[in-house]
């Protein structure tokens, strides 16, 4: 993998998908956490805060493959909500503060801590799906059967 330089920034082209895992992981984290296109690493993959573009404005990558679904929320809850909940319970048992203390501290920390990382986690998941060519395994026959049944019911 070689580096390309621009007068204002250094860019790393996407690694060949057959190279070692460490290069793939670096590319996934770089593009995913910055919200950049996983193919070219240049343009933003987001149209709005959590809404993906239809296609990359730089390289034309169609984001139709991206299906992070509830993944960002799951990871956000695991990383932030569960540990913070244990801390809040410990705080309550140990010091027994009044409820307003939790209203002013615990609930805002929990809300912001779960919402703020969503875009970074979604970018990481989309980049992972692209670089690893992730697809649902074993569902082709199921979808074909379901679509055939739906088509026959409409006729």
Tab-separated table of C-alpha atoms in Angstrom, residues 28 69 90 119 147 153:
chain	number	residue	atom	x	y	z
A	28	UNK	CA	-12.102	0.286	8.568
A	69	UNK	CA	-29.705	-1.931	11.362
A	90	UNK	CA	-23.446	1.397	43.106
A	119	UNK	CA	-22.607	7.973	14.039
A	147	UNK	CA	-40.716	-13.398	-3.244
A	153	UNK	CA	-50.521	-14.295	-4.318
